[in-house]
Short mmCIF file of C-alpha atoms and ligand atoms in Angstrom, two decimals:
data_model
loop_
_atom_site.label_atom_id
_atom_site.label_comp_id
_atom_site.label_asym_id
_atom_site.label_seq_id
_atom_site.Cartn_x
_atom_site.Cartn_y
_atom_site.Cartn_z
CA MET A 1 26.80 0.93 -10.07
CA SER A 2 23.77 1.35 -12.14
CA MET A 3 20.09 -0.01 -11.61
CA ARG A 4 17.91 -1.38 -14.24
CA TYR A 5 14.33 -2.53 -13.94
CA ARG A 6 12.69 -5.43 -15.94
CA SER A 7 9.26 -7.19 -16.13
CA THR A 8 8.24 -10.24 -13.89
CA ARG A 9 7.35 -11.99 -17.02
CA ALA A 10 10.90 -11.21 -19.30
CA SER A 11 13.88 -13.72 -18.87
CA ALA A 12 16.70 -12.79 -16.24
CA ASP A 13 19.04 -11.74 -19.26
CA THR A 14 17.01 -8.90 -20.47
CA PRO A 15 18.73 -5.35 -19.71
CA GLY A 16 15.76 -3.46 -18.23
CA VAL A 17 15.11 -0.17 -18.30
CA GLU A 18 16.06 3.12 -16.45
CA LEU A 19 13.97 3.71 -13.17
CA GLY A 20 12.29 6.44 -14.76
CA ALA A 21 10.60 5.15 -17.17
CA ALA A 22 9.48 2.12 -15.20
CA LEU A 23 7.84 4.94 -13.19
CA THR A 24 6.07 6.23 -16.02
CA ALA A 25 5.01 3.09 -17.68
CA GLY A 26 3.71 1.50 -14.36
CA LEU A 27 3.32 -1.81 -15.89
CA ALA A 28 5.49 -3.40 -18.01
CA ALA A 29 4.34 -3.37 -22.03
CA ASP A 30 4.17 -7.61 -21.62
CA GLY A 31 1.59 -7.14 -18.73
CA GLY A 32 4.31 -7.71 -16.01
CA LEU A 33 5.69 -5.87 -13.21
CA TYR A 34 8.91 -4.08 -12.61
CA VAL A 35 11.38 -5.33 -10.56
CA PRO A 36 15.07 -4.65 -10.01
CA THR A 37 17.50 -6.69 -12.19
CA GLU A 38 19.84 -7.11 -9.14
CA LEU A 39 19.18 -6.96 -5.40
CA PRO A 40 21.74 -4.72 -3.38
CA THR A 41 23.32 -5.01 -0.01
CA ILE A 42 22.00 -2.59 1.63
CA GLU A 43 23.14 -1.93 5.57
CA LEU A 44 22.15 0.81 7.48
CA SER A 45 24.02 1.79 10.62
CA ALA A 46 22.31 3.94 13.30
CA PRO A 47 19.09 5.60 12.07
CA THR A 48 18.25 9.23 12.81
CA VAL A 49 15.17 9.94 10.38
CA LEU A 50 12.84 8.38 7.81
CA SER A 51 13.55 10.87 5.15
CA ASP A 52 17.89 10.55 5.83
CA THR A 53 17.23 6.36 6.25
CA ALA A 54 15.24 6.19 2.60
CA ARG A 55 17.83 8.36 0.99
CA ARG A 56 20.32 5.82 2.10
CA TRP A 57 18.16 3.04 1.59
CA LEU A 58 16.85 4.52 -2.09
CA THR A 59 20.71 5.06 -3.72
CA PRO A 60 21.22 1.91 -5.06
CA PHE A 61 17.65 1.65 -6.38
CA PHE A 62 18.30 5.34 -8.11
CA ALA A 63 22.13 4.69 -9.04
CA ASP A 64 22.27 5.85 -12.47
CA SER A 65 18.56 7.27 -12.86
CA SER A 66 17.18 10.13 -14.54
CA LEU A 67 15.78 10.82 -10.72
CA ALA A 68 19.42 9.86 -9.02
CA ASP A 69 20.07 13.85 -8.18
CA ALA A 70 16.57 14.23 -7.02
CA LEU A 71 16.70 11.38 -4.68
CA PRO A 72 17.37 13.61 -1.23
CA ALA A 73 14.91 16.26 -2.18
CA LEU A 74 11.93 13.40 -3.19
CA CYS A 75 12.58 12.26 0.32
CA THR A 76 12.27 15.45 2.16
CA GLU A 77 9.43 16.33 0.42
CA ALA A 78 7.41 12.87 0.41
CA LEU A 79 8.48 10.78 3.32
CA GLU A 80 9.15 13.10 6.52
CA LEU A 81 5.98 11.75 7.93
CA PRO A 82 6.24 10.58 12.10
CA LEU A 83 6.93 6.67 12.71
CA PRO A 84 6.15 5.82 15.99
CA ARG A 85 6.63 2.62 17.08
CA VAL A 86 4.19 1.55 20.58
CA ALA A 87 4.96 -0.32 22.68
CA ILE A 88 2.14 -3.30 23.88
CA GLY A 89 1.94 -6.27 26.09
CA ASP A 90 4.80 -7.68 27.61
CA HIS A 91 7.05 -9.46 25.21
CA GLY A 92 8.68 -6.66 23.49
CA ASP A 93 6.17 -6.18 21.25
CA GLN A 94 5.53 -3.30 19.05
CA VAL A 95 2.74 -1.65 17.26
CA LEU A 96 4.45 0.17 13.89
CA GLU A 97 2.26 3.44 12.67
CA LEU A 98 1.78 3.65 9.81
CA PHE A 99 -1.12 6.25 9.45
CA HIS A 100 0.12 9.65 10.31
CA GLY A 101 0.08 11.27 7.07
CA PRO A 102 -2.21 13.29 5.77
CA THR A 103 -4.94 10.87 4.94
CA ALA A 104 -4.23 9.01 8.19
CA ALA A 105 -3.47 5.53 5.85
CA PHE A 106 -0.24 3.87 5.07
CA LYS A 107 -0.48 4.87 1.78
CA ASP A 108 0.69 8.14 1.84
CA PHE A 109 3.87 6.98 2.11
CA GLY A 110 3.87 5.28 -1.29
CA ALA A 111 1.40 7.78 -3.15
CA ARG A 112 3.61 11.17 -1.67
CA PHE A 113 6.85 9.29 -3.62
CA LEU A 114 5.78 8.25 -6.94
CA ALA A 115 3.58 11.94 -6.99
CA ALA A 116 6.54 13.60 -6.36
CA CYS A 117 8.72 11.40 -8.90
CA LEU A 118 6.26 11.90 -11.32
CA SER A 119 6.32 15.42 -10.92
CA ALA A 120 9.94 15.53 -11.25
CA LEU A 121 9.98 13.33 -14.30
CA ARG A 122 7.47 15.74 -16.08
CA GLN A 123 8.81 17.48 -19.21
CA PRO A 124 7.34 21.24 -19.37
CA GLN A 125 5.66 20.88 -22.70
CA GLU A 126 4.08 17.34 -21.87
CA PRO A 127 -0.40 17.42 -21.35
CA ILE A 128 -1.88 17.29 -18.46
CA ARG A 129 -1.74 13.75 -17.07
CA THR A 130 -4.82 12.22 -15.59
CA ILE A 131 -4.15 9.86 -13.29
CA LEU A 132 -6.65 6.98 -13.12
CA VAL A 133 -7.62 5.45 -10.36
CA ALA A 134 -10.45 2.96 -9.19
CA THR A 135 -10.23 2.91 -5.10
CA SER A 136 -12.22 0.69 -1.82
CA GLY A 137 -11.37 3.88 -0.32
CA ASP A 138 -7.45 4.49 0.99
CA THR A 139 -5.75 4.33 -2.24
CA GLY A 140 -8.10 7.16 -3.46
CA ALA A 141 -7.41 9.81 -0.88
CA ALA A 142 -3.66 8.96 -0.53
CA VAL A 143 -3.69 9.72 -4.27
CA ALA A 144 -6.16 12.71 -4.19
CA GLY A 145 -3.73 14.47 -1.09
CA ALA A 146 -0.66 13.89 -3.02
CA PHE A 147 -1.42 15.25 -6.53
CA HIS A 148 -3.90 17.90 -5.04
CA ARG A 149 -3.10 21.14 -6.52
CA ARG A 150 0.20 19.31 -8.76
CA SER A 151 0.38 21.36 -11.79
CA GLY A 152 0.55 18.88 -14.51
CA PHE A 153 -1.58 16.41 -13.21
CA ARG A 154 -5.18 15.51 -12.14
CA VAL A 155 -6.67 13.08 -10.24
CA LEU A 156 -9.63 11.11 -11.79
CA ILE A 157 -11.27 8.86 -8.99
CA LEU A 158 -13.62 6.46 -8.98
CA TYR A 159 -15.17 4.64 -5.92
CA PRO A 160 -18.12 2.69 -5.64
CA ASP A 161 -20.87 4.41 -4.08
CA GLY A 162 -22.47 3.00 -0.42
CA ARG A 163 -19.68 0.97 0.14
CA VAL A 164 -16.94 2.97 1.55
CA SER A 165 -17.71 4.14 5.16
CA ALA A 166 -19.29 7.65 5.20
CA ARG A 167 -15.91 9.11 6.92
CA GLN A 168 -13.97 7.84 3.59
CA ALA A 169 -16.62 9.19 1.02
CA HIS A 170 -16.59 12.26 2.63
CA GLN A 171 -12.41 12.89 2.67
CA LEU A 172 -12.26 12.03 -1.52
CA GLY A 173 -15.07 14.89 -2.72
CA THR A 174 -13.22 17.10 -0.28
CA TYR A 175 -10.02 18.32 -2.33
CA GLY A 176 -11.78 19.93 -5.87
CA ASP A 177 -9.38 21.74 -7.92
CA ASN A 178 -7.97 19.35 -9.90
CA ILE A 179 -9.53 16.19 -8.20
CA HIS A 180 -12.19 14.37 -9.98
CA CYS A 181 -14.41 12.21 -7.57
CA PHE A 182 -17.02 9.84 -9.15
CA ARG A 183 -19.10 7.58 -6.97
CA VAL A 184 -20.40 4.47 -9.42
CA ALA A 185 -23.47 2.80 -8.79
CA GLY A 186 -21.84 -0.65 -8.90
CA SER A 187 -19.21 -2.21 -7.25
CA PHE A 188 -15.34 -1.69 -6.65
CA ASP A 189 -14.91 -4.86 -8.99
CA ASP A 190 -16.77 -2.65 -11.18
CA CYS A 191 -14.82 0.44 -10.58
CA GLN A 192 -11.68 -1.55 -11.39
CA ARG A 193 -12.80 -2.64 -14.67
CA MET A 194 -13.54 0.51 -16.12
CA VAL A 195 -10.51 1.86 -15.33
CA LYS A 196 -9.03 -1.33 -16.80
CA GLN A 197 -11.08 -0.98 -19.82
CA ALA A 198 -9.72 2.71 -20.81
CA PHE A 199 -6.25 1.67 -20.32
CA ASN A 200 -6.85 -0.44 -22.92
CA ASP A 201 -8.36 1.75 -25.05
CA GLN A 202 -5.89 2.73 -27.42
CA PRO A 203 -8.08 5.40 -29.31
CA LEU A 204 -8.83 7.12 -26.22
CA ARG A 205 -4.74 6.84 -25.42
CA GLN A 206 -3.91 9.12 -28.35
CA GLN A 207 -6.36 11.65 -27.09
CA CYS A 208 -5.56 11.82 -23.05
CA SER A 209 -2.47 11.32 -21.29
CA ILE A 210 -3.46 8.51 -18.65
CA THR A 211 -1.29 6.74 -15.94
CA SER A 212 -2.07 4.40 -13.22
CA ALA A 213 -1.29 4.94 -9.85
CA ASN A 214 -2.40 1.19 -8.46
CA SER A 215 0.11 -0.63 -5.77
CA ILE A 216 1.60 -1.97 -8.29
CA SER A 217 3.97 0.97 -9.13
CA LEU A 218 7.69 0.71 -8.09
CA GLY A 219 7.22 4.06 -6.92
CA ARG A 220 4.47 2.95 -4.05
CA LEU A 221 6.63 -0.31 -3.69
CA LEU A 222 9.95 1.07 -2.89
CA PRO A 223 9.19 4.32 -0.71
CA GLN A 224 6.96 1.53 1.48
CA ALA A 225 10.43 -0.29 2.12
CA THR A 226 12.03 2.56 3.68
CA TYR A 227 9.66 2.75 6.90
CA TYR A 228 10.64 -0.78 7.59
CA ALA A 229 14.19 -0.30 6.79
CA HIS A 230 14.09 2.30 8.92
CA ALA A 231 12.15 0.80 11.81
CA CYS A 232 14.31 -2.61 11.73
CA ALA A 233 17.36 -0.85 12.06
CA ALA A 234 16.54 1.28 14.92
CA ARG A 235 14.84 -1.88 17.14
CA TYR A 236 18.45 -3.91 15.72
CA ALA A 237 20.47 -0.99 17.26
CA GLU A 238 18.50 -1.00 20.39
CA SER A 239 18.48 -5.02 20.88
CA GLY A 240 20.71 -6.31 18.33
CA LYS A 241 17.73 -8.77 17.10
CA ALA A 242 16.45 -8.74 13.16
CA SER A 243 12.61 -8.06 13.79
CA ASN A 244 9.66 -10.55 13.29
CA LEU A 245 6.82 -8.86 11.75
CA ILE A 246 3.05 -9.09 10.87
CA ILE A 247 1.54 -6.96 8.27
CA PRO A 248 -1.90 -6.56 7.21
CA THR A 249 -2.21 -7.77 3.53
CA GLY A 250 -4.73 -7.12 0.67
CA ASN A 251 -2.84 -6.75 -2.43
CA LEU A 252 0.66 -7.60 -0.67
CA GLY A 253 2.38 -4.50 -1.61
CA ASN A 254 3.04 -3.95 2.18
CA ALA A 255 4.42 -7.07 2.87
CA LEU A 256 6.41 -7.34 -0.02
CA ALA A 257 8.15 -3.72 0.67
CA ALA A 258 9.36 -6.08 3.60
CA MET A 259 10.67 -8.67 2.26
CA LEU A 260 12.31 -6.23 0.15
CA VAL A 261 14.39 -4.95 2.79
CA ARG A 262 14.74 -8.59 4.29
CA ALA A 263 16.33 -9.58 0.83
CA CYS A 264 18.66 -6.31 0.24
CA GLY A 265 19.95 -7.61 3.95
CA GLY A 266 18.12 -5.66 6.38
CA PRO A 267 17.58 -7.36 9.71
CA ILE A 268 14.37 -8.68 9.36
CA ASP A 269 13.58 -12.49 10.52
CA ARG A 270 10.11 -13.83 9.53
CA ILE A 271 7.62 -12.23 8.13
CA ALA A 272 3.88 -13.31 8.90
CA LEU A 273 0.92 -12.20 6.56
CA ALA A 274 -2.66 -11.13 8.26
CA SER A 275 -5.28 -11.68 5.76
CA ASN A 276 -9.15 -11.05 6.40
CA ALA A 277 -11.64 -13.88 5.09
CA ASN A 278 -10.13 -13.33 1.68
CA ARG A 279 -8.03 -16.69 2.61
CA VAL A 280 -5.77 -17.10 -0.90
CA LEU A 281 -2.54 -16.14 0.96
CA PRO A 282 -3.21 -18.49 3.74
CA ASP A 283 -4.00 -21.47 1.07
CA LEU A 284 -1.14 -21.04 -0.72
CA PHE A 285 0.98 -21.46 2.28
CA ALA A 286 -1.51 -24.30 3.34
CA GLN A 287 -2.10 -25.98 0.48
CA ARG A 288 0.97 -25.39 -1.81
CA HIS A 289 -0.36 -23.78 -4.34
CA TYR A 290 -1.74 -20.43 -5.70
CA ARG A 291 -5.05 -19.86 -7.07
CA GLY A 292 -6.47 -16.39 -7.44
CA ARG A 293 -10.51 -16.01 -7.25
CA GLU A 294 -13.49 -13.70 -6.57
CA SER A 295 -13.30 -11.46 -3.56
CA VAL A 296 -15.64 -11.64 -0.49
CA ALA A 297 -16.59 -8.51 1.40
CA THR A 298 -15.28 -7.74 5.00
CA LEU A 299 -14.89 -5.47 7.68
CA ALA A 300 -11.61 -4.67 6.76
CA ASN A 301 -12.18 -3.36 3.39
CA ALA A 302 -8.97 -2.44 2.19
CA MET A 303 -8.09 -5.89 2.23
CA ASP A 304 -10.64 -7.48 0.25
CA VAL A 305 -8.58 -8.53 -2.16
CA GLY A 306 -8.91 -12.40 -4.16
CA ASP A 307 -5.97 -12.72 -6.26
CA PRO A 308 -3.40 -10.18 -4.83
CA SER A 309 -1.79 -8.11 -8.16
CA ASN A 310 1.25 -7.81 -6.31
CA TYR A 311 1.91 -11.98 -6.48
CA GLU A 312 4.16 -12.08 -9.46
CA ARG A 313 6.56 -10.15 -7.52
CA LEU A 314 6.43 -12.59 -4.37
CA ALA A 315 6.88 -15.37 -7.45
CA TRP A 316 9.83 -13.67 -8.85
CA LEU A 317 11.29 -12.91 -4.90
CA TYR A 318 10.73 -16.43 -4.19
CA PRO A 319 10.98 -18.60 -7.26
CA GLY A 320 8.63 -21.93 -7.28
CA GLU A 321 8.71 -24.17 -3.65
CA SER A 322 11.27 -21.74 -1.82
CA VAL A 323 8.86 -19.54 -0.93
CA PHE A 324 7.53 -21.99 1.35
CA ARG A 325 11.32 -21.83 3.33
CA ALA A 326 11.71 -18.10 2.60
CA GLY A 327 10.51 -17.38 6.58
CA ILE A 328 7.09 -16.47 5.44
CA GLU A 329 3.37 -17.73 6.56
CA ALA A 330 -0.04 -16.34 6.03
CA GLU A 331 -3.61 -16.83 8.32
CA SER A 332 -6.93 -15.84 7.80
CA VAL A 333 -9.20 -13.92 9.95
CA SER A 334 -12.36 -13.51 10.11
CA ASP A 335 -14.82 -10.26 10.89
CA GLU A 336 -16.13 -12.45 14.06
CA GLN A 337 -12.01 -12.26 15.41
CA ILE A 338 -11.85 -8.78 13.91
CA ARG A 339 -14.41 -7.66 16.48
CA LYS A 340 -13.58 -9.56 18.64
CA ARG A 341 -9.68 -8.28 18.60
CA ILE A 342 -10.95 -4.75 18.28
CA GLN A 343 -12.32 -4.86 22.04
CA LEU A 344 -9.47 -7.37 23.50
CA SER A 345 -6.62 -4.86 22.26
CA TYR A 346 -8.50 -1.96 23.63
CA LEU A 347 -9.06 -4.16 27.29
CA GLU A 348 -5.75 -5.76 27.15
CA PHE A 349 -3.28 -2.83 25.98
CA GLY A 350 -5.49 0.19 25.62
CA TYR A 351 -4.97 0.15 21.80
CA GLU A 352 -7.20 1.00 19.62
CA ALA A 353 -6.90 -0.30 16.39
CA CYS A 354 -8.47 -0.39 12.69
CA PRO A 355 -10.18 -3.35 11.48
CA HIS A 356 -6.75 -4.28 9.29
CA THR A 357 -4.45 -3.62 12.13
CA ALA A 358 -7.31 -5.96 14.26
CA CYS A 359 -6.03 -8.91 11.96
CA ALA A 360 -2.26 -8.70 12.63
CA LEU A 361 -3.37 -7.89 16.74
CA GLU A 362 -5.20 -11.46 16.36
CA VAL A 363 -2.17 -13.12 14.67
CA LEU A 364 -0.02 -11.75 17.47
CA ALA A 365 -2.69 -13.51 20.34
CA ARG A 366 -2.86 -16.55 18.24
CA LYS A 367 0.96 -16.59 18.57
CA ARG A 368 1.00 -16.16 22.45
CA GLU A 369 -1.69 -18.63 22.74
CA GLN A 370 0.62 -21.33 20.95
CA GLY A 371 3.53 -20.27 23.40
CA ASP A 372 5.64 -17.88 20.62
CA ASP A 373 7.48 -15.59 23.32
CA ASN A 374 9.65 -13.83 20.46
CA SER A 375 8.76 -9.89 19.84
CA TRP A 376 6.86 -9.20 16.94
CA LEU A 377 6.37 -5.76 15.06
CA ILE A 378 2.87 -5.54 14.13
CA ALA A 379 1.92 -2.86 10.75
CA ALA A 380 -0.53 -0.57 11.87
CA THR A 381 -1.99 0.35 8.50
CA ALA A 382 -4.76 3.04 9.10
CA HIS A 383 -5.94 4.87 12.20
CA PRO A 384 -9.04 3.67 13.64
CA ALA A 385 -11.14 7.18 13.40
CA LYS A 386 -11.09 6.02 9.57
CA PHE A 387 -13.36 2.77 10.41
CA GLU A 388 -15.70 4.49 13.08
CA THR A 389 -18.82 3.06 12.14
CA VAL A 390 -17.02 -0.74 12.60
CA VAL A 391 -14.74 0.70 15.70
CA GLU A 392 -16.76 3.30 17.73
CA PRO A 393 -19.78 0.45 18.74
CA LEU A 394 -17.04 -2.20 20.13
CA LEU A 395 -14.96 0.16 21.93
CA GLY A 396 -18.26 2.00 23.18
CA ARG A 397 -16.39 4.92 23.02
CA ALA A 398 -15.66 8.05 19.75
CA VAL A 399 -12.74 7.47 18.76
CA ALA A 400 -11.07 10.79 17.98
CA PRO A 401 -9.66 11.73 14.61
CA PRO A 402 -6.12 12.87 13.63
CA PRO A 403 -5.92 16.74 12.78
CA ALA A 404 -5.36 15.64 9.59
CA LEU A 405 -8.42 14.22 9.25
CA ALA A 406 -10.47 16.26 11.26
CA ALA A 407 -9.85 19.52 9.07
CA LEU A 408 -10.52 17.48 6.09
CA LEU A 409 -14.04 16.21 7.65
CA THR A 410 -15.34 19.89 8.33
CA LYS A 411 -14.55 21.27 4.33
CA PRO A 412 -17.52 20.65 1.88
CA SER A 413 -17.27 17.53 -0.34
CA ARG A 414 -18.39 16.85 -3.79
CA SER A 415 -18.58 14.07 -6.05
CA THR A 416 -20.43 13.14 -9.10
CA ALA A 417 -22.53 10.09 -9.79
CA LEU A 418 -21.16 7.83 -12.75
CA PRO A 419 -22.99 4.78 -13.87
CA ALA A 420 -21.24 1.64 -13.75
CA ALA A 421 -20.74 1.71 -17.52
CA TYR A 422 -17.47 2.18 -19.09
CA ASP A 423 -18.88 4.58 -21.78
CA ALA A 424 -19.83 6.80 -19.05
CA LEU A 425 -16.28 7.12 -17.69
CA ARG A 426 -15.11 7.36 -21.52
CA ALA A 427 -16.96 10.77 -22.00
CA GLU A 428 -15.95 12.00 -18.79
CA LEU A 429 -12.34 11.52 -19.44
CA VAL A 430 -12.92 13.34 -23.43
CA ALA A 431 -14.40 15.64 -21.69
CA LEU A 432 -11.98 16.67 -19.75
CA GLY A 433 -9.19 16.70 -22.79
C1 PLP B 501 -4.27 -0.85 1.35
C2 PLP B 501 -4.65 -1.31 2.20
C3 PLP B 501 -3.88 -2.88 3.41
C4 PLP B 501 -3.55 -3.31 2.33
O1 PLP B 501 -2.30 -3.39 1.68
P1 PLP B 501 -1.89 -4.28 0.54
O2 PLP B 501 -0.55 -3.50 0.38
O3 PLP B 501 -3.09 -4.18 -0.59
O4 PLP B 501 -1.63 -5.65 1.16
C5 PLP B 501 -4.02 -2.94 4.63
N1 PLP B 501 -4.68 -1.94 5.47
C6 PLP B 501 -5.02 -0.66 5.32
C7 PLP B 501 -5.45 0.05 5.61
C8 PLP B 501 -4.95 -0.79 3.64
O5 PLP B 501 -5.79 0.75 3.01
#
């Protein structure tokens, strides 16, 4: 069997492109997102370690591609990360901790795998490729960590000055070498607009080779599926039951990976999306109508998304009204409820949660109040020490950063100020060549 990928905007009989081409392009030429032309059925028994599950689960997605032979090495290089499940409460609930990678957020899985794939695809004579990212915090660090000192690549990060946590800002500036960090005098939306302008600037693109690493890339979506495949197969082996998931959600990349695992026959039952005050997905399910909007700022800032970029993949996987019969639900959590839940999770379970994970724990608490006695698997997306200014005052104690993050925080940090104007970014790109 061979696997091909086509745009969410292309008709179903479009032949599609090979995986390597889809990874290199990022976004499809028509502006849509790449999706597989067919969904394989993948059975996993007795999972051992994540890199092994990943190799088995991803094999059909790599079939007949330029990266097929490299797949085992890619999984070993990128996905040998710890994936603990921590039991909480007395209903068999577990927290799936996705934040034990080098930058302490789940985005390490996707960024490391994408970097390994793009390195493997690189031709020796190619000019240096610039990975251009706008970040509200976690993406930039994960991409910087994944591409640091990788030959043939440089990363240019734009983050909104004063609007990411102090630790996040420090972390972004610690890499140096081929990582160029810019603090922009503007909002995250300004950063994203500047990056989009660069991708639409054809004369610039003749001059510099720029690539995106944002959450629409297949190279991030596919590896994210592997941790759900692994954890849910392990839970199935233990209990004989499919897992119900609660996933903190912004751009819908992480949750879409779980839906993909389920669509390929993985032992997953219900999927609950936990949003912050950005209600676009809860409103979709309540009103049966999708309406993208401006984002609002919240304590769970990595989920401040008003128009999730992966929505097109949701509409592809569950066309029309079928999404409302797909065992998916979505709830919104306010900043006040995030604060309260960080405190209560600590008091009830001794569990220290970041503001994003707290949204999922709040959705779990509502289920318990409503008398639901299923067991749930809660995705924990970042280490609480990354959001210390929110978490520590609520817990009344310091939260120790994990070793990799602690090591980064002792290094000097450097960033360059940039006005929120495209011409300033363009000049930097041209100067780098
Ligand atoms: C990016 C991020 C999210 C949101 O993930 P999506 O894939 O955009 O839905 C949630 N929590 C944290 C900590 C993140 O960094």
